[in-house]
Short mmCIF file of C-alpha atoms in Angstrom, two decimals:
data_model
loop_
_atom_site.label_atom_id
_atom_site.label_comp_id
_atom_site.label_asym_id
_atom_site.label_seq_id
_atom_site.Cartn_x
_atom_site.Cartn_y
_atom_site.Cartn_z
CA MET A 517 7.29 26.85 -7.25
CA THR A 518 5.10 29.87 -7.76
CA SER A 519 2.86 29.06 -4.79
CA PRO A 520 2.57 26.43 -2.04
CA GLN A 521 -0.48 24.99 -3.79
CA MET A 522 0.59 24.63 -7.42
CA TYR A 523 3.83 23.58 -9.10
CA ARG A 524 4.52 24.78 -12.64
CA PRO A 525 7.63 23.08 -14.06
CA GLN A 526 10.21 25.48 -15.41
CA VAL A 527 11.49 23.52 -18.40
CA HIS A 528 13.92 24.75 -21.05
CA LEU A 529 12.97 22.47 -23.91
CA ASP A 530 15.59 21.53 -26.47
CA ARG A 531 13.53 20.84 -29.56
CA THR A 532 16.63 19.71 -31.49
CA SER A 533 17.48 17.01 -28.93
CA PRO A 534 16.81 13.32 -29.63
CA VAL A 535 15.30 13.15 -26.12
CA PRO A 536 11.50 13.29 -26.50
CA LEU A 537 9.86 16.48 -25.27
CA TYR A 538 7.58 14.59 -22.86
CA HIS A 539 10.63 13.01 -21.21
CA GLN A 540 12.40 16.36 -20.91
CA ILE A 541 9.35 17.64 -19.01
CA SER A 542 8.91 14.59 -16.81
CA SER A 543 12.62 14.56 -15.92
CA VAL A 544 12.40 18.06 -14.47
CA VAL A 545 9.38 17.14 -12.36
CA GLN A 546 10.98 13.87 -11.27
CA GLU A 547 14.16 15.65 -10.17
CA ALA A 548 12.11 18.10 -8.10
CA ILE A 549 10.30 15.23 -6.38
CA VAL A 550 13.45 13.21 -5.69
CA SER A 551 15.31 16.27 -4.35
CA GLY A 552 12.52 17.02 -1.91
CA GLU A 553 11.64 20.34 -3.53
CA LEU A 554 8.14 18.97 -4.09
CA PRO A 555 6.72 17.41 -0.91
CA PRO A 556 3.90 14.85 -1.01
CA HIS A 557 0.47 16.23 -2.00
CA THR A 558 1.90 19.22 -3.91
CA ARG A 559 -0.47 19.91 -6.80
CA ILE A 560 0.93 19.87 -10.33
CA GLU A 561 -0.17 22.15 -13.14
CA ASN A 562 -2.74 20.38 -15.30
CA GLU A 563 -1.83 19.08 -18.73
CA LEU A 564 -3.83 21.72 -20.61
CA ALA A 565 -2.12 24.61 -18.87
CA LEU A 566 1.24 22.84 -19.11
CA ALA A 567 0.85 22.29 -22.85
CA ASP A 568 -0.18 25.90 -23.44
CA ARG A 569 2.62 27.39 -21.34
CA LEU A 570 5.41 25.20 -22.79
CA ARG A 571 3.94 25.29 -26.31
CA VAL A 572 3.74 21.55 -26.73
CA SER A 573 0.82 19.39 -27.77
CA ARG A 574 -1.64 18.23 -25.16
CA PRO A 575 -0.75 14.54 -25.77
CA THR A 576 2.91 15.43 -25.05
CA ALA A 577 1.98 17.12 -21.77
CA ARG A 578 -0.31 14.24 -20.85
CA ARG A 579 2.40 11.67 -21.54
CA ALA A 580 4.91 13.63 -19.43
CA LEU A 581 2.65 13.48 -16.40
CA GLN A 582 1.50 9.92 -17.09
CA GLU A 583 5.13 8.74 -17.11
CA LEU A 584 5.42 9.85 -13.49
CA VAL A 585 2.03 8.42 -12.57
CA ASP A 586 3.21 5.06 -13.92
CA LYS A 587 6.33 5.32 -11.73
CA GLY A 588 4.19 5.97 -8.66
CA MET A 589 5.59 9.49 -8.21
CA LEU A 590 2.38 11.33 -9.11
CA VAL A 591 -1.24 10.44 -8.47
CA ARG A 592 -4.41 11.64 -10.19
CA LYS A 593 -7.35 12.43 -7.90
CA ARG A 594 -10.84 13.08 -9.18
CA GLY A 595 -11.90 16.63 -8.35
CA VAL A 596 -8.38 17.55 -7.23
CA GLY A 597 -6.08 16.97 -10.20
CA THR A 598 -2.55 15.63 -10.30
CA GLU A 599 -0.36 15.81 -7.21
CA VAL A 600 2.86 14.41 -5.80
CA ALA A 601 2.27 10.94 -4.38
CA PRO A 602 2.79 10.18 -0.70
CA GLU A 603 6.18 8.73 0.13
CA LEU A 604 6.42 5.03 -0.73
CA ILE A 605 6.30 2.77 2.30
CA ARG A 606 9.04 0.14 2.32
CA ARG A 607 8.72 -2.81 4.66
CA SER A 608 11.28 -5.46 5.52
CA VAL A 609 10.14 -9.05 5.21
CA GLU A 610 10.24 -9.98 8.88
CA LEU A 611 7.89 -11.53 11.43
CA THR A 612 6.35 -8.21 12.44
CA SER A 613 2.95 -6.61 12.05
CA LEU A 614 2.19 -3.81 9.60
CA HIS A 615 0.85 -1.67 12.46
CA ASP A 616 4.14 -1.94 14.38
CA ASP A 617 6.24 -1.36 11.24
CA LEU A 618 4.32 1.81 10.35
CA ALA A 619 4.65 3.17 13.89
CA ALA A 620 8.39 2.39 13.93
CA ALA A 621 8.82 4.24 10.63
CA GLY A 622 7.19 7.37 12.06
CA ARG A 623 3.92 6.87 10.20
CA GLU A 624 0.52 7.19 11.82
CA PRO A 625 -1.28 3.83 11.60
CA ARG A 626 -5.03 3.56 12.01
CA THR A 627 -7.24 0.48 11.70
CA GLU A 628 -10.87 0.14 10.69
CA VAL A 629 -12.21 -3.28 11.63
CA LEU A 630 -14.64 -4.21 8.86
CA GLU A 631 -15.53 -7.63 10.23
CA HIS A 632 -14.93 -9.60 13.45
CA GLU A 633 -17.00 -12.76 13.39
CA LEU A 634 -16.97 -16.26 14.86
CA ARG A 635 -17.41 -18.89 12.12
CA PRO A 636 -16.92 -22.64 11.68
CA ALA A 637 -13.73 -23.35 9.75
CA ASP A 638 -14.19 -24.78 6.28
CA GLU A 639 -11.87 -27.46 4.93
CA GLU A 640 -9.22 -25.03 3.66
CA ILE A 641 -9.01 -22.88 6.81
CA ALA A 642 -9.17 -25.91 9.10
CA GLY A 643 -6.27 -27.43 7.19
CA ARG A 644 -4.23 -24.23 7.43
CA LEU A 645 -4.79 -23.89 11.18
CA GLN A 646 -4.50 -27.65 11.85
CA LEU A 647 -8.03 -27.86 13.24
CA GLU A 648 -11.00 -30.15 12.72
CA VAL A 649 -13.42 -28.96 10.03
CA GLY A 650 -16.22 -27.01 11.69
CA THR A 651 -14.09 -25.79 14.62
CA ASP A 652 -14.86 -22.16 15.47
CA VAL A 653 -12.36 -19.58 14.26
CA VAL A 654 -12.52 -15.78 14.36
CA VAL A 655 -12.50 -14.12 10.95
CA VAL A 656 -11.13 -10.59 10.99
CA ARG A 657 -11.18 -8.14 8.06
CA ARG A 658 -9.38 -4.83 8.56
CA LEU A 659 -8.57 -1.76 6.52
CA ARG A 660 -5.20 -0.35 7.56
CA TYR A 661 -4.44 3.33 7.05
CA ALA A 662 -1.08 5.11 7.03
CA ASP A 663 -1.10 8.87 7.62
CA GLY A 664 -4.82 8.95 6.88
CA GLU A 665 -4.65 7.09 3.54
CA PRO A 666 -5.81 3.47 3.02
CA LEU A 667 -2.85 1.16 2.53
CA ALA A 668 -3.89 -2.47 3.00
CA LEU A 669 -6.89 -4.78 3.21
CA MET A 670 -6.21 -7.64 5.60
CA THR A 671 -8.18 -10.81 6.27
CA ASN A 672 -7.05 -13.08 9.10
CA TYR A 673 -8.35 -16.38 10.44
CA VAL A 674 -7.43 -16.81 14.11
CA ARG A 675 -7.95 -19.66 16.53
CA ALA A 676 -11.01 -18.66 18.54
CA GLU A 677 -9.43 -19.23 21.95
CA LEU A 678 -6.54 -16.88 21.07
CA ALA A 679 -8.29 -14.20 19.03
CA PRO A 680 -8.13 -10.58 20.25
CA SER A 681 -11.34 -8.58 20.54
CA ARG A 682 -12.55 -6.03 17.97
CA ALA A 683 -11.59 -3.22 20.38
CA ASP A 684 -8.07 -4.64 20.77
CA LEU A 685 -7.59 -4.73 16.99
CA GLU A 686 -8.80 -1.17 16.53
CA ARG A 687 -6.23 -0.06 19.09
CA ALA A 688 -3.20 -2.16 18.12
CA GLY A 689 -1.85 -4.57 15.53
CA LEU A 690 -2.79 -8.24 15.55
CA TYR A 691 0.60 -9.44 16.75
CA ALA A 692 0.75 -6.86 19.56
CA ALA A 693 -2.73 -7.92 20.66
CA LEU A 694 -1.67 -11.57 20.57
CA ARG A 695 1.41 -10.77 22.68
CA GLU A 696 -0.87 -9.14 25.25
CA ARG A 697 -2.73 -12.46 25.45
CA GLY A 698 0.52 -14.33 26.11
CA VAL A 699 1.05 -15.62 22.56
CA ARG A 700 4.66 -15.58 21.38
CA LEU A 701 5.15 -16.10 17.65
CA ARG A 702 8.20 -18.10 16.62
CA LEU A 703 8.08 -18.30 12.82
CA ALA A 704 5.86 -17.78 9.80
CA HIS A 705 5.55 -19.17 6.29
CA GLN A 706 4.90 -16.36 3.85
CA THR A 707 4.14 -16.05 0.14
CA ILE A 708 4.24 -12.69 -1.70
CA GLY A 709 2.65 -12.13 -5.09
CA ALA A 710 0.81 -9.59 -7.24
CA ARG A 711 -2.43 -9.28 -9.16
CA GLN A 712 -5.02 -6.75 -10.27
CA ALA A 713 -7.46 -5.39 -7.71
CA THR A 714 -11.11 -6.26 -7.97
CA ALA A 715 -13.51 -3.36 -8.45
CA ALA A 716 -14.49 -3.44 -4.76
CA GLU A 717 -10.87 -3.60 -3.61
CA ALA A 718 -9.87 -0.70 -5.85
CA ARG A 719 -12.69 1.45 -4.46
CA THR A 720 -11.80 0.64 -0.86
CA LEU A 721 -8.08 1.33 -1.40
CA MET A 722 -8.77 4.49 -3.46
CA GLU A 723 -6.95 3.08 -6.48
CA PRO A 724 -7.94 3.18 -10.18
CA ALA A 725 -9.93 0.26 -11.56
CA ARG A 726 -7.78 -2.86 -12.11
CA ALA A 727 -4.82 -1.28 -10.31
CA ALA A 728 -1.93 -3.53 -9.34
CA VAL A 729 -1.87 -4.77 -5.75
CA LEU A 730 0.72 -6.77 -3.85
CA THR A 731 -0.57 -9.90 -2.14
CA MET A 732 0.73 -11.66 0.93
CA GLU A 733 -0.33 -14.92 2.56
CA ARG A 734 1.13 -15.74 5.96
CA LEU A 735 0.80 -18.67 8.36
CA ALA A 736 2.07 -17.70 11.84
CA ILE A 737 3.23 -20.30 14.36
CA ALA A 738 3.74 -19.78 18.11
CA ASP A 739 6.68 -21.00 20.18
CA SER A 740 4.38 -23.82 21.35
CA ASP A 741 4.31 -25.01 17.68
CA THR A 742 0.62 -24.07 17.52
CA VAL A 743 -0.55 -22.52 14.25
CA VAL A 744 -2.10 -19.29 15.51
CA GLU A 745 -3.40 -17.48 12.44
CA TYR A 746 -3.61 -17.52 8.67
CA GLY A 747 -3.67 -14.19 6.85
CA ARG A 748 -4.48 -13.00 3.34
CA HIS A 749 -3.50 -9.38 2.77
CA ILE A 750 -3.43 -7.02 -0.21
CA TYR A 751 -1.42 -3.81 -0.39
CA ARG A 752 -1.48 -0.82 -2.72
CA ALA A 753 1.44 -1.44 -5.08
CA SER A 754 1.64 2.30 -5.76
CA ARG A 755 2.34 3.01 -2.09
CA TYR A 756 4.02 -0.10 -0.73
CA THR A 757 6.99 -2.41 -1.31
CA PHE A 758 8.58 -5.37 0.46
CA GLN A 759 12.34 -5.39 1.05
CA THR A 760 14.58 -8.41 1.59
CA THR A 761 18.27 -8.93 2.24
CA LEU A 762 19.91 -11.82 0.37
CA LEU A 763 23.08 -13.54 1.55
CA ALA A 764 25.39 -15.60 -0.62
CA ARG A 765 26.17 -19.14 0.53
#
């Protein structure tokens, strides 16, 4: 690197090789990222300067950088340029909260509570929580940050008599707040999927329009066999993965 602010790949291009020039360039940058030479948020030389310096076409330089953007290793930021993406957050599929998992991984979690409202349960939510239609539930929408960057949008429907306060949820994760209220979760039914973000979701999560997001629905049950909460969460696919361990039978 020529400076702490800007990385200019030193690439010895083999123009006789069957390996495309764009891939030769992207491979050098990828190796620097994987090795740790390039820490997160390091700025990368722009495609115009890269093309001019390496004497390749601008489409070749653009494709080299885009290949790493598509892999989630680089991100493009308006007004900033292209930089090394933050480290991908990997989370085990266990009955834990995102807040606790981030803290355990050495990340700095922060929560913005977007909504905390008492509402009558409609037919779907009442069915999920095993309540009568019209029973009051607390609807909570939160934006979870990791190291200052938005990571997940979370909507939870919680039995009113068990729901933590807005202040509790700004301070701690939902499950930690429930534990403080004497609720002990025993199991959860969870479904993980993927889709494209809506325009509003993409803006909130600082992702490009129609970016891929991971989805998770979870129904959490206490040791009293009471269904405590139903959650619908979306996560930035560029920054987040789920991990599972599979055992042969």
